[in-house]
mmCIF file of N, CA and C in Angstrom:
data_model
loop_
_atom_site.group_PDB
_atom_site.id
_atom_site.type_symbol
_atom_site.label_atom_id
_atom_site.label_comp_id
_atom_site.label_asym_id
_atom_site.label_seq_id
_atom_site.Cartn_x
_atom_site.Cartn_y
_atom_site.Cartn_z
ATOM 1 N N UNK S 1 -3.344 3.538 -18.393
ATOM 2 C CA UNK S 1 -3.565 3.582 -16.957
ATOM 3 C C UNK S 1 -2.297 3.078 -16.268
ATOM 4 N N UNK S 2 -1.737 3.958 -15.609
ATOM 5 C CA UNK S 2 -0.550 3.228 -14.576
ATOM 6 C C UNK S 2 -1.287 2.924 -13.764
ATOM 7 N N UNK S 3 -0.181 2.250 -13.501
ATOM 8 C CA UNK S 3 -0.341 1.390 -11.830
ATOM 9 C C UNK S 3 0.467 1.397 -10.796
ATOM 10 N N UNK S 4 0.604 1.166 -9.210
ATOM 11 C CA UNK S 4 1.575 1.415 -8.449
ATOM 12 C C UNK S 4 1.419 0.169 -7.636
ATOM 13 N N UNK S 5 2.375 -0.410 -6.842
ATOM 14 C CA UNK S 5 2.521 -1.460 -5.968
ATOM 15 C C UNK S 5 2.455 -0.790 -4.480
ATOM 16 N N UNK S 6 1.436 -1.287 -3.824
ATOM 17 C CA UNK S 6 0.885 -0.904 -2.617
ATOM 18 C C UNK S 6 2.097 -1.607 -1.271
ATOM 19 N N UNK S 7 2.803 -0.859 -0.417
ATOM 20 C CA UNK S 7 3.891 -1.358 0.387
ATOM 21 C C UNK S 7 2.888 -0.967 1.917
ATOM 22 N N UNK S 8 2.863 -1.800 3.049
ATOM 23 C CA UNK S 8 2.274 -1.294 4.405
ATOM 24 C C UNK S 8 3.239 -2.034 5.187
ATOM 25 N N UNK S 9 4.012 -1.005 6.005
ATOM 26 C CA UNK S 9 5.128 -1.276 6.817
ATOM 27 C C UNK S 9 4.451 -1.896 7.968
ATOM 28 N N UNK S 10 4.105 -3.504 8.443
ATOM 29 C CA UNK S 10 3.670 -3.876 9.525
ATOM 30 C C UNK S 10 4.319 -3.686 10.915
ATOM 31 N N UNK S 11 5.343 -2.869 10.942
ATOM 32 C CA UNK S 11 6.146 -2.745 12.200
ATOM 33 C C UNK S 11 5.248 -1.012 12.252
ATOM 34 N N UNK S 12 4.864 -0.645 11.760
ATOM 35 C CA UNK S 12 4.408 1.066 11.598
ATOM 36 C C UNK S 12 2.995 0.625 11.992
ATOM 37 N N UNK S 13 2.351 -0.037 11.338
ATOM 38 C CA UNK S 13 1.123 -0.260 11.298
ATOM 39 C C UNK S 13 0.435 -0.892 12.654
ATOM 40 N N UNK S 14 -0.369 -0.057 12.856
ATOM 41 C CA UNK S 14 -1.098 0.068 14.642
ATOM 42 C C UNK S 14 -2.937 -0.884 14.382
ATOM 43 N N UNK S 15 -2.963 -0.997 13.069
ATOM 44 C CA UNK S 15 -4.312 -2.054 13.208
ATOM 45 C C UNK S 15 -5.642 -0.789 13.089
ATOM 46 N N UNK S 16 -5.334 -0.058 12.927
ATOM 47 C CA UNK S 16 -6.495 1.203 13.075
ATOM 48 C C UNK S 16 -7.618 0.730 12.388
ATOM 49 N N UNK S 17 -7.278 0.488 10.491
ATOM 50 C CA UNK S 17 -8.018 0.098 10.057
ATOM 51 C C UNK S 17 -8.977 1.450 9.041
ATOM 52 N N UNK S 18 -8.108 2.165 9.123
ATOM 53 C CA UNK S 18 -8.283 3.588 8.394
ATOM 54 C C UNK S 18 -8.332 3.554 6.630
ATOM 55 N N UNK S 19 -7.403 2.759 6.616
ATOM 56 C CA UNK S 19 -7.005 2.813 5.138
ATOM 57 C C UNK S 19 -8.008 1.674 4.693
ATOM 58 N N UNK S 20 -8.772 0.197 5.495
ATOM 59 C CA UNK S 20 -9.710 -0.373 5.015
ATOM 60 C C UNK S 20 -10.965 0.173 5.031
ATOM 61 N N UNK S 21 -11.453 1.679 5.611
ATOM 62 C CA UNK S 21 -12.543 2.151 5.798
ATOM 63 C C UNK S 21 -12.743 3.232 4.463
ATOM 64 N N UNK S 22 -11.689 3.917 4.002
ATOM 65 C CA UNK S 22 -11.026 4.346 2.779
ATOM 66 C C UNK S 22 -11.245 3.593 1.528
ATOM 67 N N UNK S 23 -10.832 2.559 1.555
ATOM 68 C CA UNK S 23 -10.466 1.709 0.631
ATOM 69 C C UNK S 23 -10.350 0.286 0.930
ATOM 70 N N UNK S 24 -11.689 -0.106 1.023
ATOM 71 C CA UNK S 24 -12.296 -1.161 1.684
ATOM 72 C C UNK S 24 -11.696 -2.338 0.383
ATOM 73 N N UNK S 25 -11.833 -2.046 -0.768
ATOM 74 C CA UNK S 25 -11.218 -2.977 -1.893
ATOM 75 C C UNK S 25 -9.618 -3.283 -1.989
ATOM 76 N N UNK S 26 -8.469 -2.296 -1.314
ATOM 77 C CA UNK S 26 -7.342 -2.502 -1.429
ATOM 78 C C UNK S 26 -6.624 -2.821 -0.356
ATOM 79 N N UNK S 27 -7.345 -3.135 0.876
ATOM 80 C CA UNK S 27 -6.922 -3.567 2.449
ATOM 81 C C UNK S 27 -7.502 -4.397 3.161
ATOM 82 N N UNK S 28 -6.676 -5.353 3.949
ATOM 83 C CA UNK S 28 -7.207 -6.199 5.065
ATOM 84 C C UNK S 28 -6.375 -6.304 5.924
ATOM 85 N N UNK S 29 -7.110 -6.902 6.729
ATOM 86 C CA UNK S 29 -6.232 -7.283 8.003
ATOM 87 C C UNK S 29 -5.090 -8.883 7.582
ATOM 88 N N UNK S 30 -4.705 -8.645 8.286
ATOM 89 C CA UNK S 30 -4.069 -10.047 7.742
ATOM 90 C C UNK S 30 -4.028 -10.842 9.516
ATOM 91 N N UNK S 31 -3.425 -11.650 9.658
ATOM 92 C CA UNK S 31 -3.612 -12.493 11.019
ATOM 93 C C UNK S 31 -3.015 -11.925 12.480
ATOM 94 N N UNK S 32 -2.364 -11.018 11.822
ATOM 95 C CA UNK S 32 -2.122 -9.986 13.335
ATOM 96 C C UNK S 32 -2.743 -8.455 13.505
ATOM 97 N N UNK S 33 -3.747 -8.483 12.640
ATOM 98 C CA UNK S 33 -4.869 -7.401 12.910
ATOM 99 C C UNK S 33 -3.728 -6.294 12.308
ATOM 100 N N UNK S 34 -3.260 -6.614 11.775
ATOM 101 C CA UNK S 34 -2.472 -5.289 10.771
ATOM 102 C C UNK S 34 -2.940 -5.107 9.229
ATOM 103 N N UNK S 35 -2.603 -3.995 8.649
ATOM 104 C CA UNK S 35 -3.486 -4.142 7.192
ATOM 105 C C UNK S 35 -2.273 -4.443 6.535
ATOM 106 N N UNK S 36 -2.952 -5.098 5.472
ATOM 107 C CA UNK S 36 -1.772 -5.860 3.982
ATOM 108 C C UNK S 36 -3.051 -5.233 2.695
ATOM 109 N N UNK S 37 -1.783 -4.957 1.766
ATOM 110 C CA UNK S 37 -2.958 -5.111 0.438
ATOM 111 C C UNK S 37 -3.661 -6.379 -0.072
ATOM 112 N N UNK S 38 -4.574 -6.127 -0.908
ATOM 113 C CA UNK S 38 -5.528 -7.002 -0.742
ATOM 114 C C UNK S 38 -4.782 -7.491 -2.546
ATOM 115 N N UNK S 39 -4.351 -6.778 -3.361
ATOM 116 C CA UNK S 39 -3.215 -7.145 -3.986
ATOM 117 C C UNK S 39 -2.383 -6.150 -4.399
ATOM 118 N N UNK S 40 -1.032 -6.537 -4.512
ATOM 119 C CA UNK S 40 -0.413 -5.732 -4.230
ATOM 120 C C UNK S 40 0.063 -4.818 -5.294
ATOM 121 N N UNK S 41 -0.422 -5.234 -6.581
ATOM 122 C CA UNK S 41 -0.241 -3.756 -7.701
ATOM 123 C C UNK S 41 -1.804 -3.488 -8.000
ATOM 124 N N UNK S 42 -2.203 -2.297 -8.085
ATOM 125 C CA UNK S 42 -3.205 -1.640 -8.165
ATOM 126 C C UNK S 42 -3.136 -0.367 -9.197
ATOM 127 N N UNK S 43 -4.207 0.056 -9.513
ATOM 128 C CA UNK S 43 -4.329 1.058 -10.621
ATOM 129 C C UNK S 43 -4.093 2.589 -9.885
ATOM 130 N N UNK S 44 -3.511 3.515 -10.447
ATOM 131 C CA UNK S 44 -3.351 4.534 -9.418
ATOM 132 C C UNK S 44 -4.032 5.374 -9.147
ATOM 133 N N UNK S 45 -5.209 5.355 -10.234
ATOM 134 C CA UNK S 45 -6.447 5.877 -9.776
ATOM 135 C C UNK S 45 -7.248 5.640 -8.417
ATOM 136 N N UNK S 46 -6.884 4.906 -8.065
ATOM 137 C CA UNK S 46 -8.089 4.050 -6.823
ATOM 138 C C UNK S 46 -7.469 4.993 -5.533
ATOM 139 N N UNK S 47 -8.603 4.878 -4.766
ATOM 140 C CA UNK S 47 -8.261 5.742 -3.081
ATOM 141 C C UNK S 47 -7.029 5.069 -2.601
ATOM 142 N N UNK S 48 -6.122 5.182 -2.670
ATOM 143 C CA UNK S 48 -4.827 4.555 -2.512
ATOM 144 C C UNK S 48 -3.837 5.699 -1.725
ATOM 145 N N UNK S 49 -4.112 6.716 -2.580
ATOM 146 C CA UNK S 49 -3.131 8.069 -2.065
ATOM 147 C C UNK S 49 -4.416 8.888 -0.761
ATOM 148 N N UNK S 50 -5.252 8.795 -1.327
ATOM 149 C CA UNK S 50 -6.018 8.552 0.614
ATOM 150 C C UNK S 50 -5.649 8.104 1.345
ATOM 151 N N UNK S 51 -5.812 6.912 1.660
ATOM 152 C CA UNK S 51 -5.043 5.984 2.312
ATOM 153 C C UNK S 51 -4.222 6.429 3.394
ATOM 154 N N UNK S 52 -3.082 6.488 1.927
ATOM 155 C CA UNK S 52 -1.387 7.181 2.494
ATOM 156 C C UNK S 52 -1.817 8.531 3.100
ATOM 157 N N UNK S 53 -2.194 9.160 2.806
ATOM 158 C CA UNK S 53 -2.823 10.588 3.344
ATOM 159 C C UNK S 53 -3.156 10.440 4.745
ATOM 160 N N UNK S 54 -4.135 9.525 5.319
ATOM 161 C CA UNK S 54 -5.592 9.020 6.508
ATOM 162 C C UNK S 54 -4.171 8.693 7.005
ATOM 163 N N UNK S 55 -3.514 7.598 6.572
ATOM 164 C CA UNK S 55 -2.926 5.987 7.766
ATOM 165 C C UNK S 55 -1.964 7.357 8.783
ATOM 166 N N UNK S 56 -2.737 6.983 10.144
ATOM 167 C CA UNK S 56 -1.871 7.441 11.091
ATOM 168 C C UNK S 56 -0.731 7.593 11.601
ATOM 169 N N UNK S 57 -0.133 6.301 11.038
ATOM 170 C CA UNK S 57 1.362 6.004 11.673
ATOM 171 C C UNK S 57 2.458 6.086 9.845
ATOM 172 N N UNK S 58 1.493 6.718 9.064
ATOM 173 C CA UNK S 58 2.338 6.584 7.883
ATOM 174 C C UNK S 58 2.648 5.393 7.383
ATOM 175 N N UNK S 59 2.516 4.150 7.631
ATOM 176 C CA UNK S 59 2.389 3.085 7.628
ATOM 177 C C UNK S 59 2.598 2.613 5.853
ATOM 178 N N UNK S 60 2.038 3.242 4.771
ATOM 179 C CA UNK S 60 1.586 3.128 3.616
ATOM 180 C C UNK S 60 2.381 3.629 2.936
ATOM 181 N N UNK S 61 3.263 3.269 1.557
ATOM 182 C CA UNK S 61 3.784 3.880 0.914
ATOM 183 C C UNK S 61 3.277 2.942 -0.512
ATOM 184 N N UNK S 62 3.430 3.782 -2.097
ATOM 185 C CA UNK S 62 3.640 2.836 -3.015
ATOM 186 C C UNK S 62 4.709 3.002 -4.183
ATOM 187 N N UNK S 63 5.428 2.537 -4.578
ATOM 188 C CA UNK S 63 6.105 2.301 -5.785
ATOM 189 C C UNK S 63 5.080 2.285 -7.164
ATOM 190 N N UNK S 64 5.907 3.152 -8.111
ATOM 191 C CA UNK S 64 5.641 3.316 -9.124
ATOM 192 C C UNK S 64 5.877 2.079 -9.785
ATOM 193 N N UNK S 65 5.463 1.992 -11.410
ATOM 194 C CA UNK S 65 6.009 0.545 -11.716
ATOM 195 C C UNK S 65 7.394 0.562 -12.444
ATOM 196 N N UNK S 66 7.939 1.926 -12.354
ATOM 197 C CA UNK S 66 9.590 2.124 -13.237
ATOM 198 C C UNK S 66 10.174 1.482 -11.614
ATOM 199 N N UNK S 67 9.807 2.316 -10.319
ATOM 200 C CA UNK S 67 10.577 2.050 -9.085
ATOM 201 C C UNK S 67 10.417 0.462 -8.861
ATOM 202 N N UNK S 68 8.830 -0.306 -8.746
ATOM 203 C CA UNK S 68 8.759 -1.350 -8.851
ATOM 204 C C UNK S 68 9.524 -2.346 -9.376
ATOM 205 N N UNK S 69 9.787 -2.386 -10.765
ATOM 206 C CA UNK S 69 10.902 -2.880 -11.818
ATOM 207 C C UNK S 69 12.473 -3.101 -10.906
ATOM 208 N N UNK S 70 12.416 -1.893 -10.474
ATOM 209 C CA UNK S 70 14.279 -1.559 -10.138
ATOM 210 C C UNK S 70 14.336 -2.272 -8.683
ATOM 211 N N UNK S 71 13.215 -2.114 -7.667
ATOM 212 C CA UNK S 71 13.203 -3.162 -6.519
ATOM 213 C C UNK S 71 13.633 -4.449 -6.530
ATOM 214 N N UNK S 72 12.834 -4.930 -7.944
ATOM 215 C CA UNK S 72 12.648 -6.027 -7.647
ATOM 216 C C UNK S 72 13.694 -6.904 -8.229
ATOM 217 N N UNK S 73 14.283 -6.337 -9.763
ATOM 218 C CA UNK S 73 15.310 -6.271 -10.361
ATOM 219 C C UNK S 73 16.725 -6.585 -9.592
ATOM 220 N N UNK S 74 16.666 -5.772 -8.269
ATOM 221 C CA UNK S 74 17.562 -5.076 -7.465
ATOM 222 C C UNK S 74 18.901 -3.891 -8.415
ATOM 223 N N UNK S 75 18.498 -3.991 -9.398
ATOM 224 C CA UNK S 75 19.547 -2.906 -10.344
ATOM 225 C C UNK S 75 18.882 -1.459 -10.005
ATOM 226 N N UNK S 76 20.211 -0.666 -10.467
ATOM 227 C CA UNK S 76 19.474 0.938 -10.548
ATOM 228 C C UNK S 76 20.107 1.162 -11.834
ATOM 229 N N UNK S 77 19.191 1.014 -12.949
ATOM 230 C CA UNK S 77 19.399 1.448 -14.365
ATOM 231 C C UNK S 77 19.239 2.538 -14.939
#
């Protein structure tokens, strides 16, 4: 089972609340009524690419876990 790391651009993100109605297990609000993942690597099976699909402002993107690695790494190997 892969997995992908869930990214929600809070400057994009309008509070709609689309992607927690979707995927009520992988979103919340966080203290400025914007959504955050609820954690942030997830299985890639899950309504996730819904989500990204629904979120209005595009708001949602995720990293794979090879791209994940190289983020965080900061290398491009």
């Amino acid at each position: 089972m892969s997995t992908v790391t869930i990214i929600v651009d809070t400057e994009r993100c309008v509070g709609s609340g689309t992607c927690m109605a979707i995927a009520p297990n992988l979103f919340q609000f966080d203290d400025e009524d914007r959504s955050q993942p609820v954690s942030e690597t997830v299985s890639e099976e899950t309504d996730v690419h819904t989500a990204i699909d629904m979120c209005p402002t595009a708001a949602i993107t995720v990293l794979s876990a090879a791209e994940s690695a190289v983020a965080t790494d900061g290398s491009d190997r």
